[in-house]
Coordinates of C-alpha atoms and ligand atoms in Angstrom, one line a residue:
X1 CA 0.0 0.0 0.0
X2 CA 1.2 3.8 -0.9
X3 CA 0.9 6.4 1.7
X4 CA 1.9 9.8 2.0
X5 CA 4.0 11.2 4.8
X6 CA 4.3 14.6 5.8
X7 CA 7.7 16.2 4.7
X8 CA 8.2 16.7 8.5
X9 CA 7.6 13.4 9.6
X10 CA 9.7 12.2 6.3
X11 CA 12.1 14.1 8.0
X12 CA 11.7 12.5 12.0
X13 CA 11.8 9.0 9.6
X14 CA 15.2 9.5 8.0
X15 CA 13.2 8.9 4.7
X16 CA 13.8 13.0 3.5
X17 CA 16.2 15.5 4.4
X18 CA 15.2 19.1 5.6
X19 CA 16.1 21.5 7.9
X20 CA 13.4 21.2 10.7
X21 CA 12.9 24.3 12.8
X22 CA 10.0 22.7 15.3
X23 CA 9.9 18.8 15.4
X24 CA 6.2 17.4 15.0
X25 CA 5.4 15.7 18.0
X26 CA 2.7 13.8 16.0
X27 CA 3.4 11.8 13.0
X28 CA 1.6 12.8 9.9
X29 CA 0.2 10.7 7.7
X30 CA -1.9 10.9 4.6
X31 CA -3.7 8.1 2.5
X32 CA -2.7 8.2 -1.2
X33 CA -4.9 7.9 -4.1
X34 CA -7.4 10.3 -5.2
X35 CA -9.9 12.3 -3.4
X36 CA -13.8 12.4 -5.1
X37 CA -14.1 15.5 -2.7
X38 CA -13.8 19.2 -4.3
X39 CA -14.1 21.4 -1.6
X40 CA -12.8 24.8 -3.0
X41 CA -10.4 25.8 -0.4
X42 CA -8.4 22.3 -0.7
X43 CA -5.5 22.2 -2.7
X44 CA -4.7 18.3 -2.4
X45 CA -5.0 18.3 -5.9
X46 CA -1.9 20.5 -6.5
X47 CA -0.2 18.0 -4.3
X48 CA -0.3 20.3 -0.8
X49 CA -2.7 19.9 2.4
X50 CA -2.5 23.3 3.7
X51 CA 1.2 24.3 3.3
X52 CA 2.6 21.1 3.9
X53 CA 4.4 19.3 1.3
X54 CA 3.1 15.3 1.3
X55 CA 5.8 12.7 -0.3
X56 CA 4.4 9.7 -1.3
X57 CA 6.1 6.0 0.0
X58 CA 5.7 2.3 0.5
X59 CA 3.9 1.6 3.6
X60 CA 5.4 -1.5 3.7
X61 CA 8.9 -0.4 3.8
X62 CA 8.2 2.4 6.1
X63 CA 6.6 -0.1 8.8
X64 CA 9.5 -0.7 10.3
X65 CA 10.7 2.7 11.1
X66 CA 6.8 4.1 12.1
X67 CA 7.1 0.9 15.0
X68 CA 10.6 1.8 16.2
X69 CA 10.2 5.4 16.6
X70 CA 9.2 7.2 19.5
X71 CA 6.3 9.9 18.9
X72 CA 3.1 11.2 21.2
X73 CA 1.1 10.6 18.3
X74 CA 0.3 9.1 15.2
X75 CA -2.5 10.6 12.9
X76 CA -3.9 9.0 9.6
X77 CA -5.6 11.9 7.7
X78 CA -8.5 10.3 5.1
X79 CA -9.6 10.7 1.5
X80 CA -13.1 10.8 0.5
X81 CA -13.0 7.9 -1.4
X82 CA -14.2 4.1 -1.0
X83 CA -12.6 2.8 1.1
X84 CA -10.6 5.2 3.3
X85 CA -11.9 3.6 6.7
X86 CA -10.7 0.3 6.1
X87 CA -7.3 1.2 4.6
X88 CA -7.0 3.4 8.2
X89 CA -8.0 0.4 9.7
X90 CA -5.5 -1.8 8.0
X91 CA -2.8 0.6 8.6
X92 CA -3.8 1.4 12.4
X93 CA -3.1 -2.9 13.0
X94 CA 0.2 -2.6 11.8
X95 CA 1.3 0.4 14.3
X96 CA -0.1 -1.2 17.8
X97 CA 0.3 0.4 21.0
X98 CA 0.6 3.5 19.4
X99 CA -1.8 6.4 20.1
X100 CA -3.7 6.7 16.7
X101 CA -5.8 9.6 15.3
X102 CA -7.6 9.7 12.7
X103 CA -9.2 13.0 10.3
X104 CA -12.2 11.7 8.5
X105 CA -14.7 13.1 6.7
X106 CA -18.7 12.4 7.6
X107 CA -18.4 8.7 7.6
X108 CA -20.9 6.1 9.1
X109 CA -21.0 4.8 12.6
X110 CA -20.3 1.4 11.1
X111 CA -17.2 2.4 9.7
X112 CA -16.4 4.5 12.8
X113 CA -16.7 0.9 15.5
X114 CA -14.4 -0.7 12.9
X115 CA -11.7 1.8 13.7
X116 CA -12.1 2.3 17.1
X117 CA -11.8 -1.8 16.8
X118 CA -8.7 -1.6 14.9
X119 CA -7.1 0.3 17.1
X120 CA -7.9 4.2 16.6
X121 CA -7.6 5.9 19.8
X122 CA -9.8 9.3 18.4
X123 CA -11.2 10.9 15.8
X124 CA -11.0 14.0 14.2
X125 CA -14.2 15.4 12.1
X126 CA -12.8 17.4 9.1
X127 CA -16.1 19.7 9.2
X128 CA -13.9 22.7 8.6
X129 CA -16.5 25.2 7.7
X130 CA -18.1 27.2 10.8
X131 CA -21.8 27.1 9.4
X132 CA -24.0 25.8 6.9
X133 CA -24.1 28.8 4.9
X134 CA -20.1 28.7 4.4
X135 CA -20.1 25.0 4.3
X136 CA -22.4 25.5 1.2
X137 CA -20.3 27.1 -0.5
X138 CA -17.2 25.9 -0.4
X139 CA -17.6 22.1 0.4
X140 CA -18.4 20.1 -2.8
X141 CA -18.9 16.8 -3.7
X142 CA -18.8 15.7 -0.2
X143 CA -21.3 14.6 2.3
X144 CA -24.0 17.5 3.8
X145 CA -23.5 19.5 7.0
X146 CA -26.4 17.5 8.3
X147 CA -24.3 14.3 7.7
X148 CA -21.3 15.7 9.3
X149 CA -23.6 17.1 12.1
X150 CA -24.5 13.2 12.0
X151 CA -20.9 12.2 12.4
X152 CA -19.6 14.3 15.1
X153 CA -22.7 12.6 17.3
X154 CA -21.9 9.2 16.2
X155 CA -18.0 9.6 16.7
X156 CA -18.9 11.1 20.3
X157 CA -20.9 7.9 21.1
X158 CA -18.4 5.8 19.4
X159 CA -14.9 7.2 20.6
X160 CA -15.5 9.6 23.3
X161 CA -12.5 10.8 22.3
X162 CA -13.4 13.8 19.5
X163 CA -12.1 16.6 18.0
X164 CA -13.4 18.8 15.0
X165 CA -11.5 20.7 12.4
X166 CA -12.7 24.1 12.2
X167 CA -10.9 26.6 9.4
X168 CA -11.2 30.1 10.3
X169 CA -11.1 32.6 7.0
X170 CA -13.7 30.8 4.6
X171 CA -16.3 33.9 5.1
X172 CA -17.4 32.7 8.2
X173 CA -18.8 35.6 10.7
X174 CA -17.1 35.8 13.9
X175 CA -20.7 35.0 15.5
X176 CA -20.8 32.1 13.6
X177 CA -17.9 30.6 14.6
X178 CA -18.4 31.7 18.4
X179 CA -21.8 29.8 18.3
X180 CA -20.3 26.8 16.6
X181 CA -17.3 26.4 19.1
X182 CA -20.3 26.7 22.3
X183 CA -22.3 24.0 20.2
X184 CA -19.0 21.7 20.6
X185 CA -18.0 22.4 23.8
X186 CA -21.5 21.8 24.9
X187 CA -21.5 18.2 22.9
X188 CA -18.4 17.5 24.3
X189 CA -16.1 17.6 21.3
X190 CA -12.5 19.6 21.2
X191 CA -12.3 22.4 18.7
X192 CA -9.0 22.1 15.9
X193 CA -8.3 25.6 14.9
X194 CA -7.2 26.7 11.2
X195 CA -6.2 29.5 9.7
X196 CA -7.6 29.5 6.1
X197 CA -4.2 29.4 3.9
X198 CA -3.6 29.1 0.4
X199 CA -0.5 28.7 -2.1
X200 CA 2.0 29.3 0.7
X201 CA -0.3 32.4 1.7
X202 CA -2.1 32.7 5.2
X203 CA -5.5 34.1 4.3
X204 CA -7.0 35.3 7.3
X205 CA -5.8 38.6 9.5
X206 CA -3.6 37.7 12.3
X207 CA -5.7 40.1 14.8
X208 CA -8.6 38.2 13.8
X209 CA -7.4 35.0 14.7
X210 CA -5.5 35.6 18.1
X211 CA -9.4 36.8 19.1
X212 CA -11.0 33.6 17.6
X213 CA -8.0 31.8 19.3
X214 CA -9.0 33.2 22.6
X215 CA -12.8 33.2 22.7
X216 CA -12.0 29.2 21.1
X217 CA -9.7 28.7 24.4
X218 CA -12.4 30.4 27.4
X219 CA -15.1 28.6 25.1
X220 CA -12.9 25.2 25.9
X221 CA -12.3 26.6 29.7
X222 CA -16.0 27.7 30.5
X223 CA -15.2 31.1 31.5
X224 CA -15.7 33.7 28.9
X225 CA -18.3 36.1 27.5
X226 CA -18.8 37.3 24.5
X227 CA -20.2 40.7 23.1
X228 CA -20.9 41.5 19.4
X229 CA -21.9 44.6 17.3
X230 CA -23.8 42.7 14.6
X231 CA -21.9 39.5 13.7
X232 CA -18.8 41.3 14.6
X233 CA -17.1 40.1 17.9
X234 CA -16.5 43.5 20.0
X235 CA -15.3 42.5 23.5
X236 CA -14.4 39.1 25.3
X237 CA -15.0 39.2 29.0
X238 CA -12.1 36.6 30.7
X239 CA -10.8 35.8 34.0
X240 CA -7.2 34.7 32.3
X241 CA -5.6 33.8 29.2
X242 CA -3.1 31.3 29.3
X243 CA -0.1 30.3 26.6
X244 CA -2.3 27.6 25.5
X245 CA -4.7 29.7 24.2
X246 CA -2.3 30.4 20.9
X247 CA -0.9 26.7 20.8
X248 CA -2.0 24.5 17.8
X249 CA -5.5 23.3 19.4
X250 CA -7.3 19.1 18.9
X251 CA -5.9 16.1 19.7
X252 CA -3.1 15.8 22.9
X253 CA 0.2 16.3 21.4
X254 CA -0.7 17.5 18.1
X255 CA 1.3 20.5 17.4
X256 CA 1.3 20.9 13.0
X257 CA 4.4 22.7 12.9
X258 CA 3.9 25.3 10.7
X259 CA 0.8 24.0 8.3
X260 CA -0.7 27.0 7.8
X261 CA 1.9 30.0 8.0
X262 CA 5.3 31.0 7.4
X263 CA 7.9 30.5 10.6
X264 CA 7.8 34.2 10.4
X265 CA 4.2 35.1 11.2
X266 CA 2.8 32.3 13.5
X267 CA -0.8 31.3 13.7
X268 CA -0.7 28.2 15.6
X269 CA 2.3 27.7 18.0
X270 CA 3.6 25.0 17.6
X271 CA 5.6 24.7 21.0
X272 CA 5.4 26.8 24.1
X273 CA 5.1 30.7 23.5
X274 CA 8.0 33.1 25.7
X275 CA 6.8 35.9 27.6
X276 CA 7.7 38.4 25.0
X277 CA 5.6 35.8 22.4
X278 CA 2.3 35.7 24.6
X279 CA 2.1 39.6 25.4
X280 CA 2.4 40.3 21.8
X281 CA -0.2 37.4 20.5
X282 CA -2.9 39.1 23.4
X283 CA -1.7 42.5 21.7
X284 CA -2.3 41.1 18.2
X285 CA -6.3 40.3 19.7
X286 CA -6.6 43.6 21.1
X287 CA -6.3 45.3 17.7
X288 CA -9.4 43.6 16.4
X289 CA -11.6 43.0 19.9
X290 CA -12.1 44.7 23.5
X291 CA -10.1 42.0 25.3
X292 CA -11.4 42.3 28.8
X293 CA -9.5 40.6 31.4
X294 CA -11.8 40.6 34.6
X295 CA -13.5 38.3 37.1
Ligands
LIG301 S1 -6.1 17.5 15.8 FE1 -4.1 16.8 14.9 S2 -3.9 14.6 15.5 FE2 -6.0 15.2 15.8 S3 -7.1 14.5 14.0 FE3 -6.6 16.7 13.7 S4 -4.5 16.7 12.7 FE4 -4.9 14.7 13.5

């Protein structure tokens, strides 16, 4: 079986060499073959998932070296194709006593108890698109939001375990995504935050998403409140803010070095912020929203 790696984790395998400035702490995998998806903000296609380069190998070859090495994390990201769920199954029952995520699409609950059997510790719900208004425009050829609505209930009864992939910078109103993170934290799921890139290009304003990141983190805590003029977020009410807010967000250990920006302007942390680092990400937020730090 072919599978793609992440140029990263091709890296952390001694199967590429590159210069890594932050080490994954979760290996990144990709299935190969083509995807009967065409959502419009994808670029797959063109050979890239977000910025990330994917190079394509043997799995067979590679087993040796996934078993041997010591990671956090693995995580199997899907196609939509036929199929997907039982090549991540196969693939999760060669890598035991690892701890395996998996990025789906909306698949069926069926397909879902077959992972978890093969040994899939959680699941991630590429829903990506804060509403059904944005969803319907950029996701083609791909399930509904109803069926994905579907899937993030299923996957909470089936693994417990669930995060969803949220991209922030499709057209979405800051409302929107506000109410959709509440939604999730009330069903119990953990909210994966993206900043909308593409080419190499981040595509949403930096002050926008340092505000989304810390209304997704007091969400996630249970201690903020929110105030809007319109759909337009005006002031977060929070008793603290801490590093984590502005750290790459969804399954433990899952830290996407870079996927979405350039080492020069950071989105997503990929490690522990300094001092210096976490005054100027709350900063960043106080240029678009009141940022009201109060008990
Ligand atoms: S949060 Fe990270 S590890 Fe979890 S499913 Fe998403 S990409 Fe994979």
């Amino acid at each position: 079986m072919r599978i793609r790696v992440s140029l990263a984790t091709a890296a952390l395998l001694g199967l590429k060499n590159c210069n890594l400035k932050v080490k994954p702490t979760t290996l990144y995998f990709l299935l190969s073959g083509e995807c009967k998806g065409n959502c419009l903000y994808c670029e797959q296609k063109k050979g890239r998932l977000a910025r990330v380069k994917w190079p394509e190998f043997d799995f067979e070859d590679i087993l040796e070296k996934i078993k041997n090495i010591e990671t956090k994390r693995i995580c199997i990201l899907s196609i939509y194709n036929e199929g997907s769920a039982e090549r991540i199954a196969e693939i999760a029952k060669k890598i035991p006593n690892k701890a395996i995520s998996t990025c789906v699409n909306a698949i069926g609950k069926k397909e879902m108890e077959m992972l978890k059997k093969a040994g899939v510790e959680r699941i991630g719900i590429g829903l990506d698109c804060c509403s059904k208004r944005v969803f319907n425009k950029w996701k083609k050829n791909v399930p509904s939001w109803e069926e994905y609505m579907k899937a993030l209930k299923d996957a909470k009864e089936v693994f417990g375990k669930v995060s969803c992939h949220l991209i922030v910078g499709l057209g979405e109103s800051d409302k929107e995504v506000i109410d959709l993170m509440k939604k999730l934290k009330k069903d119990g799921i953990k909210i994966s935050l993206f900043a909308f890139s593409m080419g190499l290009e981040t595509k949403v304003e930096l002050e926008r998403y340092r505000a989304i990141q810390i209304a997704r983190y007091a969400i996630e805590e249970g201690i903020g409140k929110f105030y809007f003029e319109g759909e337009k977020l005006k002031e977060i009410k929070v008793p603290i803010i801490e590093k984590d807010a502005f750290m790459t967000a969804g399954c433990p250990n899952c830290n996407r070095p870079f996927y979405n920006e350039r080492v020069s302007k950071i989105y997503n942390y990929p490690y522990e912020l300094s001092e210096e680092e976490f005054i100027k990400a709350v900063k960043e937020a106080e240029k678009y929203a009141r940022i009201c730090i109060t008990n």
